[in-house]
mmCIF file of C-alpha atoms in Angstrom:
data_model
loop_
_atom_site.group_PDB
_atom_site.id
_atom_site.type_symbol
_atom_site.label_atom_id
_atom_site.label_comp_id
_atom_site.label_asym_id
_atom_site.label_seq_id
_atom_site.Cartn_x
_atom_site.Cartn_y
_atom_site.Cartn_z
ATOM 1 C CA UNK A 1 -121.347 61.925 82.676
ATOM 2 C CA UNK A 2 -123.010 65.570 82.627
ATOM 3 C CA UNK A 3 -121.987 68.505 84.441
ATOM 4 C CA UNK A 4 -124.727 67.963 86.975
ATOM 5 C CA UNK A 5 -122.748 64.548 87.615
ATOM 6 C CA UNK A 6 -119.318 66.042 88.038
ATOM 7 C CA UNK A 7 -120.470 69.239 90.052
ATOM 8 C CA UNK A 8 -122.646 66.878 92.629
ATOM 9 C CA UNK A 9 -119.509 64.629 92.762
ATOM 10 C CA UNK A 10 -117.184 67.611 93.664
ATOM 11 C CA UNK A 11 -119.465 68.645 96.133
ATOM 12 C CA UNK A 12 -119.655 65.579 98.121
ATOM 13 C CA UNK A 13 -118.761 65.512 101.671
ATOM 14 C CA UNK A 14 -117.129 61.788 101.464
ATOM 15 C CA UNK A 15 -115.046 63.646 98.794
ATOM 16 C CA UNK A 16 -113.725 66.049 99.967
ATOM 17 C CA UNK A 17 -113.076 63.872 103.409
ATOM 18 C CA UNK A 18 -110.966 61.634 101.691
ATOM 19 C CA UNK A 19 -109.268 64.306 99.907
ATOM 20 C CA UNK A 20 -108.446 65.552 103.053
ATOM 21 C CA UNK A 21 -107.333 62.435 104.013
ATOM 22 C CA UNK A 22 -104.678 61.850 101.518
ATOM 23 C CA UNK A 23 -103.513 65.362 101.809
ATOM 24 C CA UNK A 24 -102.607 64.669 105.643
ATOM 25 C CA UNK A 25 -100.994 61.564 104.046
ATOM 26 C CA UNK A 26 -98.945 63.183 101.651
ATOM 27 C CA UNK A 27 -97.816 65.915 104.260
ATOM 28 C CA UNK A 28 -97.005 63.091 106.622
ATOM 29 C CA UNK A 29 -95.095 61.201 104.076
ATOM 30 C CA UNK A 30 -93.127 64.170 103.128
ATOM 31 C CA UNK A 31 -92.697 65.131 106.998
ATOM 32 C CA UNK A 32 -90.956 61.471 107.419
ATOM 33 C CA UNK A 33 -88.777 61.619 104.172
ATOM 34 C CA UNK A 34 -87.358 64.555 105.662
ATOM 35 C CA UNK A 35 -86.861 64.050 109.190
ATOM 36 C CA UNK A 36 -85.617 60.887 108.020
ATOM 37 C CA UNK A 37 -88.096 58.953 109.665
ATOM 38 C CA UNK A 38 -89.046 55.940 107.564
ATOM 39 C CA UNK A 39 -91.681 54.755 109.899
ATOM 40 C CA UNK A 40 -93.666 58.179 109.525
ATOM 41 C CA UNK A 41 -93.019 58.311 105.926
ATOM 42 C CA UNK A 42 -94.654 54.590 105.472
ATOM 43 C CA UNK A 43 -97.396 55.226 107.763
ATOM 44 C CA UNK A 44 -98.085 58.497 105.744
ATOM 45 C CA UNK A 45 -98.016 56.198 102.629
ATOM 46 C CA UNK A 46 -100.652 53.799 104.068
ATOM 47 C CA UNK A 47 -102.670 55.948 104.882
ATOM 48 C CA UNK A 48 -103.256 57.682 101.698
ATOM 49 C CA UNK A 49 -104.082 54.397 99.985
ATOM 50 C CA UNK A 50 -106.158 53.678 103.241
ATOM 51 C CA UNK A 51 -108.379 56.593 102.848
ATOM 52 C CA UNK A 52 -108.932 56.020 98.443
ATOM 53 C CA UNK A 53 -110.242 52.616 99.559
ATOM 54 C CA UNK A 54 -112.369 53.628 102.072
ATOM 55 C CA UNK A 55 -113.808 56.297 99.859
ATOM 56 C CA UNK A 56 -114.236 53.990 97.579
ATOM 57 C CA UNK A 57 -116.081 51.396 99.499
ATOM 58 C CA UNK A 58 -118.380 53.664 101.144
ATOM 59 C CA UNK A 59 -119.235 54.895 97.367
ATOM 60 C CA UNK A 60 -119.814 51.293 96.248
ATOM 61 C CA UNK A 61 -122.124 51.341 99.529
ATOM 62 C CA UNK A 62 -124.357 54.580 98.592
ATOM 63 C CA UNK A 63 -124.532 53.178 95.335
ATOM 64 C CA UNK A 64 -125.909 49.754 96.551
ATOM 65 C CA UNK A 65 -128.596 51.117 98.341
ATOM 66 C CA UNK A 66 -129.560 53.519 95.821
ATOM 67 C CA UNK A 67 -130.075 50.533 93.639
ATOM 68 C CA UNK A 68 -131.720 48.347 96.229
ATOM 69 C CA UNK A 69 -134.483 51.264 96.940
ATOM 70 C CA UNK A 70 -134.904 51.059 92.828
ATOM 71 C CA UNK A 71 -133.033 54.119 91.949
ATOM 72 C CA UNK A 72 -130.593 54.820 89.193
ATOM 73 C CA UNK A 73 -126.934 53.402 89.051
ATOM 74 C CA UNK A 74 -124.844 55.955 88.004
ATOM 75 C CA UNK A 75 -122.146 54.347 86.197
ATOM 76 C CA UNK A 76 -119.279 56.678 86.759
#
């Protein structure tokens, strides 16, 4: 992977999305484990895996219709 890889990686919207995502997670995990509220905490949990899936899949998605329209896979 090249630099022009990584940099166009760290600038991708769906990136930094789900990073955003699990960072709401992780403060709403920590918000239940100290309330005491185990319901927030697991929710927060959840959610966090929740949102590294869905980047995932919607990554597995650009990447199948780059290859259908004959581009490059990018085999990161």
């Amino acid at each position: 992977m090249t630099t022009e890889d990584i940099v166009r990686k760290l600038t991708s919207r769906k990136f930094w999305l789900c990073t955003a995502a699990f960072l709401g997670s992780v403060a709403a995990s920590i918000a239940g484990i100290t309330t005491n509220n185990q319901t927030v905490a697991i929710i927060g949990t959840v959610c966090g895996v929740v949102s590294a899936a869905i980047y995932a899949a919607a990554e597995q998605a650009v990447d199948a219709a780059r290859l259908k329209a004959g581009g490059a896979n990018d085999r990161d």
